[in-house]
Coordinates of C-alpha atoms in Angstrom, one line a residue:
M2 CA -39.8 -131.6 -40.6
F3 CA -43.2 -133.3 -39.9
S4 CA -45.5 -135.1 -42.3
E5 CA -49.0 -133.9 -42.9
R6 CA -50.2 -137.2 -41.5
L7 CA -48.5 -136.6 -38.2
K8 CA -49.8 -133.0 -38.0
R9 CA -53.4 -134.3 -38.3
L10 CA -53.1 -136.8 -35.4
S11 CA -54.7 -136.3 -32.0
P12 CA -52.8 -138.9 -29.8
Y13 CA -54.4 -141.1 -27.2
V14 CA -53.9 -139.7 -23.7
P15 CA -53.2 -142.4 -21.1
G16 CA -54.1 -142.1 -17.4
E17 CA -51.8 -139.7 -15.7
Q18 CA -48.8 -141.0 -13.8
P19 CA -47.7 -138.1 -11.5
R20 CA -44.6 -138.3 -9.5
D21 CA -45.0 -135.3 -7.2
R22 CA -46.2 -137.5 -4.3
R23 CA -47.4 -141.0 -3.5
Y24 CA -50.9 -141.7 -4.7
L25 CA -53.5 -144.4 -4.3
K26 CA -53.6 -145.2 -8.0
L27 CA -57.1 -146.1 -9.2
N28 CA -57.0 -144.4 -12.6
T29 CA -55.5 -146.9 -15.1
N30 CA -57.3 -150.2 -14.4
E31 CA -54.2 -152.0 -13.3
N32 CA -54.6 -155.2 -11.4
P33 CA -53.9 -154.5 -7.6
Y34 CA -52.5 -158.0 -7.0
P35 CA -49.1 -159.3 -8.2
P36 CA -48.8 -161.7 -11.1
S37 CA -48.5 -165.4 -10.7
P38 CA -45.7 -166.5 -8.3
T39 CA -44.5 -168.9 -11.0
I40 CA -43.2 -165.9 -12.9
R41 CA -40.6 -165.3 -10.2
E42 CA -39.2 -168.7 -11.0
V43 CA -39.1 -167.8 -14.7
L44 CA -37.1 -164.7 -14.0
R45 CA -34.8 -166.6 -11.5
N46 CA -34.0 -169.3 -14.0
F47 CA -33.8 -167.1 -17.1
D48 CA -30.4 -167.3 -19.0
P49 CA -29.5 -163.8 -20.2
E50 CA -27.3 -165.3 -22.8
T51 CA -30.4 -166.2 -24.8
L52 CA -31.0 -162.5 -25.4
R53 CA -28.3 -162.5 -28.1
L54 CA -30.8 -164.4 -30.3
Y55 CA -33.9 -163.1 -31.9
P56 CA -37.2 -164.3 -30.3
D57 CA -39.6 -166.8 -32.0
P58 CA -41.4 -164.7 -34.7
L59 CA -44.3 -167.2 -34.7
F60 CA -44.7 -167.2 -30.8
T61 CA -45.1 -171.0 -31.0
D62 CA -45.0 -172.0 -27.4
L63 CA -47.3 -169.2 -26.2
R64 CA -49.8 -169.8 -29.1
E65 CA -49.9 -173.5 -28.2
M66 CA -50.5 -172.6 -24.5
I67 CA -53.3 -170.2 -25.4
G68 CA -54.8 -172.7 -27.7
K69 CA -54.8 -175.4 -25.0
R70 CA -56.3 -173.0 -22.4
F71 CA -59.2 -172.0 -24.7
E72 CA -59.5 -175.1 -26.7
I73 CA -58.8 -173.5 -30.0
D74 CA -56.3 -174.4 -32.8
P75 CA -53.0 -172.5 -32.2
A76 CA -53.1 -171.5 -35.8
Q77 CA -56.1 -169.4 -34.8
V78 CA -54.1 -167.4 -32.3
F79 CA -52.0 -164.2 -32.9
V80 CA -49.7 -162.6 -30.3
G81 CA -48.6 -159.0 -30.2
N82 CA -46.8 -156.4 -28.1
G83 CA -49.8 -155.5 -26.0
S84 CA -53.4 -155.6 -27.2
D85 CA -53.1 -152.1 -28.4
E86 CA -50.6 -153.2 -31.0
V87 CA -52.9 -156.1 -31.9
L88 CA -55.7 -153.7 -32.4
S89 CA -53.6 -151.4 -34.5
L90 CA -52.6 -154.2 -36.8
A91 CA -56.2 -155.3 -37.0
F92 CA -57.4 -151.8 -38.0
F93 CA -54.8 -151.7 -40.7
S94 CA -55.6 -155.2 -42.0
F95 CA -59.4 -155.2 -42.0
F96 CA -60.9 -151.7 -42.1
D97 CA -60.8 -149.9 -45.4
T98 CA -62.7 -146.6 -45.6
N99 CA -63.3 -147.1 -49.3
R100 CA -65.9 -149.7 -48.2
G101 CA -67.6 -147.3 -45.7
P102 CA -66.9 -146.0 -42.2
L103 CA -65.9 -148.1 -39.2
L104 CA -68.6 -148.4 -36.5
F105 CA -68.0 -148.3 -32.8
P106 CA -69.9 -147.0 -29.7
E107 CA -70.0 -143.3 -28.9
H108 CA -68.4 -143.9 -25.5
T109 CA -65.8 -146.7 -25.6
Y110 CA -62.1 -147.2 -25.6
S111 CA -60.7 -143.9 -26.7
F112 CA -57.9 -145.4 -28.8
Y113 CA -60.4 -146.5 -31.5
P114 CA -60.8 -143.0 -33.0
V115 CA -57.0 -142.5 -32.7
Y116 CA -56.4 -145.5 -34.9
C117 CA -58.9 -144.2 -37.3
D118 CA -57.0 -141.0 -37.6
F119 CA -53.7 -142.8 -37.9
Y120 CA -54.8 -145.0 -40.8
G121 CA -57.2 -142.6 -42.4
I122 CA -60.3 -144.6 -41.7
G123 CA -63.7 -142.9 -41.5
C124 CA -65.8 -143.7 -38.5
I125 CA -69.3 -143.4 -37.1
K126 CA -69.9 -143.4 -33.4
I127 CA -73.1 -145.3 -32.5
P128 CA -75.0 -143.7 -29.6
L129 CA -75.5 -145.7 -26.4
A130 CA -78.9 -146.0 -24.8
R131 CA -79.9 -143.6 -22.0
D132 CA -78.7 -146.2 -19.5
F133 CA -75.4 -146.4 -21.3
S134 CA -76.0 -150.0 -22.6
L135 CA -75.1 -151.0 -26.2
N136 CA -77.9 -151.9 -28.6
P137 CA -76.5 -153.9 -31.6
D138 CA -79.3 -152.5 -33.7
G139 CA -77.4 -149.2 -33.8
F140 CA -74.7 -150.9 -35.9
L141 CA -77.2 -152.6 -38.1
N142 CA -79.1 -149.4 -38.9
V143 CA -76.1 -147.9 -40.8
E144 CA -76.4 -148.7 -44.5
T145 CA -72.7 -149.3 -45.3
S146 CA -69.6 -149.9 -43.1
C147 CA -66.2 -151.5 -43.4
G148 CA -66.4 -153.2 -39.9
I149 CA -67.3 -152.9 -36.3
V150 CA -65.2 -152.8 -33.1
F151 CA -66.4 -152.5 -29.5
A152 CA -65.1 -153.4 -26.1
N153 CA -67.0 -156.0 -24.1
P154 CA -67.2 -155.2 -21.2
N155 CA -67.2 -151.7 -22.5
A156 CA -64.9 -149.0 -21.3
P157 CA -65.3 -146.7 -19.6
T158 CA -68.8 -147.8 -18.6
G159 CA -68.0 -151.4 -17.6
M160 CA -71.3 -152.6 -19.0
F161 CA -71.6 -156.0 -20.8
L162 CA -73.3 -157.0 -24.0
E163 CA -74.7 -160.6 -23.7
V164 CA -73.2 -163.2 -26.1
G165 CA -76.7 -163.8 -27.5
E166 CA -76.9 -160.2 -28.6
I167 CA -73.4 -160.5 -30.2
R168 CA -74.6 -163.6 -32.1
R169 CA -77.7 -161.6 -33.3
L170 CA -75.4 -158.9 -34.6
L171 CA -73.1 -161.3 -36.4
E172 CA -76.1 -163.1 -38.0
S173 CA -77.4 -159.8 -39.4
Y174 CA -74.2 -158.0 -40.3
L175 CA -72.1 -158.1 -43.5
P176 CA -70.3 -161.5 -43.5
D177 CA -67.3 -160.1 -45.4
S178 CA -66.7 -157.2 -42.9
V179 CA -64.8 -158.0 -39.7
V180 CA -66.3 -157.5 -36.2
I181 CA -63.8 -157.1 -33.4
V182 CA -64.8 -157.8 -29.9
D183 CA -62.2 -156.3 -27.6
E184 CA -62.3 -158.5 -24.4
A185 CA -59.6 -156.6 -22.4
Y186 CA -61.8 -156.9 -19.3
I187 CA -63.4 -160.3 -19.9
D188 CA -61.8 -162.0 -16.9
F189 CA -63.9 -160.0 -14.3
G190 CA -67.2 -161.8 -14.5
A191 CA -68.3 -161.6 -18.2
E192 CA -69.0 -164.3 -20.7
S193 CA -66.6 -164.5 -23.7
A194 CA -67.8 -164.4 -27.3
L195 CA -65.0 -166.8 -28.2
P196 CA -67.2 -169.8 -28.9
L197 CA -68.8 -167.8 -31.8
V198 CA -65.5 -167.8 -33.7
K199 CA -66.3 -171.4 -34.8
E200 CA -69.5 -170.1 -36.5
F201 CA -68.5 -166.7 -37.8
P202 CA -65.2 -166.4 -39.7
N203 CA -65.4 -162.6 -39.6
L204 CA -65.3 -162.4 -35.8
L205 CA -62.0 -161.5 -34.1
I206 CA -61.5 -161.6 -30.3
I207 CA -58.7 -159.5 -28.9
R208 CA -57.4 -159.9 -25.3
T209 CA -54.6 -158.7 -23.1
F210 CA -52.3 -159.9 -20.3
S211 CA -52.4 -156.5 -18.7
K212 CA -55.7 -156.7 -16.7
G213 CA -56.7 -160.1 -15.5
M214 CA -53.1 -161.4 -15.4
S215 CA -51.5 -158.4 -13.7
L216 CA -48.9 -157.9 -16.4
A217 CA -49.5 -154.3 -17.6
G218 CA -45.8 -153.7 -17.5
L219 CA -45.0 -156.6 -19.8
R220 CA -46.9 -155.5 -22.9
L221 CA -48.5 -158.7 -24.2
G222 CA -51.8 -159.2 -26.0
Y223 CA -53.3 -161.7 -28.4
A224 CA -56.1 -162.3 -30.9
M225 CA -58.2 -165.3 -31.7
G226 CA -60.2 -165.9 -34.8
S227 CA -60.4 -167.8 -38.1
R228 CA -57.2 -168.8 -39.7
E229 CA -57.9 -166.4 -42.5
L230 CA -58.0 -163.4 -40.1
I231 CA -54.9 -164.6 -38.2
D232 CA -52.9 -165.1 -41.4
A233 CA -53.8 -161.5 -42.3
L234 CA -52.5 -160.2 -39.0
Y235 CA -49.2 -162.1 -39.6
R236 CA -48.9 -160.5 -43.0
A237 CA -49.3 -157.1 -41.5
K238 CA -47.0 -157.9 -38.6
D239 CA -44.2 -159.1 -40.9
S240 CA -44.5 -155.9 -43.0
F241 CA -44.0 -153.8 -39.9
N242 CA -42.0 -155.7 -37.2
S243 CA -41.1 -159.4 -37.5
Y244 CA -40.2 -159.6 -33.8
P245 CA -42.7 -157.6 -31.7
V246 CA -42.6 -159.8 -28.6
D247 CA -39.3 -160.4 -26.8
T248 CA -38.1 -163.8 -25.6
L249 CA -38.6 -163.1 -21.9
S250 CA -42.2 -161.8 -22.4
L251 CA -43.0 -165.0 -24.3
L252 CA -41.7 -167.2 -21.4
I253 CA -43.6 -165.1 -18.8
G254 CA -46.8 -165.4 -21.0
V255 CA -46.6 -169.2 -21.0
A256 CA -46.1 -169.3 -17.2
A257 CA -49.1 -166.9 -16.6
M258 CA -51.3 -169.0 -18.9
Q259 CA -50.4 -172.1 -16.9
D260 CA -51.4 -170.8 -13.5
E261 CA -55.2 -170.6 -14.1
A262 CA -56.0 -171.3 -10.4
Y263 CA -54.0 -168.4 -9.1
Y264 CA -55.7 -165.9 -11.4
K265 CA -59.1 -167.3 -10.7
E266 CA -58.6 -166.5 -7.0
V267 CA -57.4 -163.0 -7.8
T268 CA -60.2 -162.1 -10.1
E269 CA -62.8 -163.4 -7.6
R270 CA -61.3 -161.0 -5.0
I271 CA -61.5 -158.1 -7.4
I272 CA -65.1 -159.0 -8.3
A273 CA -66.1 -159.2 -4.6
T274 CA -64.4 -155.8 -4.0
R275 CA -66.2 -154.3 -7.0
E276 CA -69.6 -155.4 -5.8
R277 CA -69.0 -154.1 -2.3
L278 CA -67.7 -150.8 -3.6
S279 CA -70.7 -150.5 -5.9
R280 CA -73.2 -151.2 -3.1
D281 CA -71.5 -148.7 -0.7
L282 CA -71.4 -146.0 -3.3
Q283 CA -75.1 -146.5 -4.1
R284 CA -76.0 -146.4 -0.4
S285 CA -74.2 -143.0 -0.2
G286 CA -76.3 -141.6 -3.1
W287 CA -74.1 -142.3 -6.1
R288 CA -75.2 -143.7 -9.4
V289 CA -73.1 -146.7 -10.3
L290 CA -73.4 -148.4 -13.7
P291 CA -73.5 -152.2 -13.5
S292 CA -69.9 -153.3 -14.2
R293 CA -68.3 -156.6 -15.3
A294 CA -64.9 -155.0 -15.4
N295 CA -62.2 -154.2 -12.8
F296 CA -63.5 -150.7 -12.5
V297 CA -66.8 -148.9 -11.8
F298 CA -68.2 -145.8 -13.6
A299 CA -69.9 -143.6 -11.0
S300 CA -71.5 -140.1 -10.7
R301 CA -73.0 -138.1 -7.9
E302 CA -75.8 -135.7 -8.7
G303 CA -74.8 -132.1 -8.2
I304 CA -71.1 -132.7 -8.3
P305 CA -69.3 -132.5 -11.7
G306 CA -67.0 -135.4 -12.4
K307 CA -64.0 -133.0 -12.7
E308 CA -64.7 -131.8 -9.2
V309 CA -64.8 -135.4 -7.8
Y310 CA -61.5 -136.1 -9.6
R311 CA -59.9 -132.9 -8.2
R312 CA -61.0 -133.4 -4.6
L313 CA -59.9 -137.0 -4.6
K314 CA -56.5 -136.1 -6.1
E315 CA -56.1 -133.6 -3.2
K316 CA -56.6 -136.5 -0.8
G317 CA -53.9 -138.6 -2.7
I318 CA -56.4 -140.7 -4.7
L319 CA -56.2 -140.8 -8.5
V320 CA -59.4 -141.7 -10.5
R321 CA -60.0 -141.1 -14.2
Y322 CA -62.1 -138.2 -15.5
F323 CA -63.1 -137.9 -19.1
D324 CA -63.8 -134.3 -20.4
I325 CA -66.3 -135.6 -23.0
E326 CA -69.8 -134.6 -23.6
G327 CA -72.3 -137.1 -22.2
I328 CA -70.0 -138.6 -19.5
R329 CA -68.6 -135.5 -17.8
D330 CA -70.6 -136.2 -14.7
F331 CA -68.8 -139.6 -14.2
V332 CA -65.5 -140.7 -12.9
R333 CA -64.0 -144.2 -13.5
I334 CA -62.6 -145.9 -10.4
T335 CA -60.3 -148.8 -10.7
I336 CA -60.9 -151.6 -8.2
G337 CA -58.1 -151.9 -5.7
T338 CA -57.4 -154.3 -2.9

């Protein structure tokens, strides 16, 4: 009954969500603090009768609020049902294996190769440096490619590529091939590449409400780029699902975008906890990569990452372990309260 396409897929595996007991859940990079209190008011005042109508297919109010927040034309904003959907539509819209393989780091968000399988896009994984940093020259050393995608800060390492290095990459890369910078974790102390959108029409920034805005259960993400790129995403969206974001999610998204002060306080708490955790782990003999995300990537010499994961789970603490060559010694630990 199944298509050959489906048989070839190796699906993305999310962080486990066991129900056999109560766990301290530090494995899926959820925000430990609640979303903005203003959202409670949105829910309290919401009229369920409006659900008989389709939502706005252009996401007008939310795009205007995002544009106001980041000083960008709302016509340069696209909204989707989570940043994963936005990424998926971007892969479909911009990456064509007939022009060469897609490039992304060897260790990065593990959904990228899944999308490549889904859309039949060839890919090359660019090795990270020995310290797990990303060198843009690795992308530029490939003779032909249809585009580039990388998370910044990177996942699962948490390390950050400076905006000056991203500029250098864009200046040297193919101007007619799209570069996606996935800024899912940008709120936790890193500098955004968004200002470069004005100079480079092939740059697309993708973000999420899941991490910095404590709305992982809502499924809301967005992209910012040139009008040409945004129009292309709408063309793909309207060929797949005209109404990917529901009415209530759009209202909550606007409320979250308005409460900048609350989220600034929350992210400052997470950053402080991350730095304290990193110092304490290092004092205890752990190697901790420098993180600008809401997690740390850590290893302890002589103890395999799988063993760290297992022993913590026995104590009721969930962290993320990746059974992947090159990072098996590490575990990824979400920052809690």
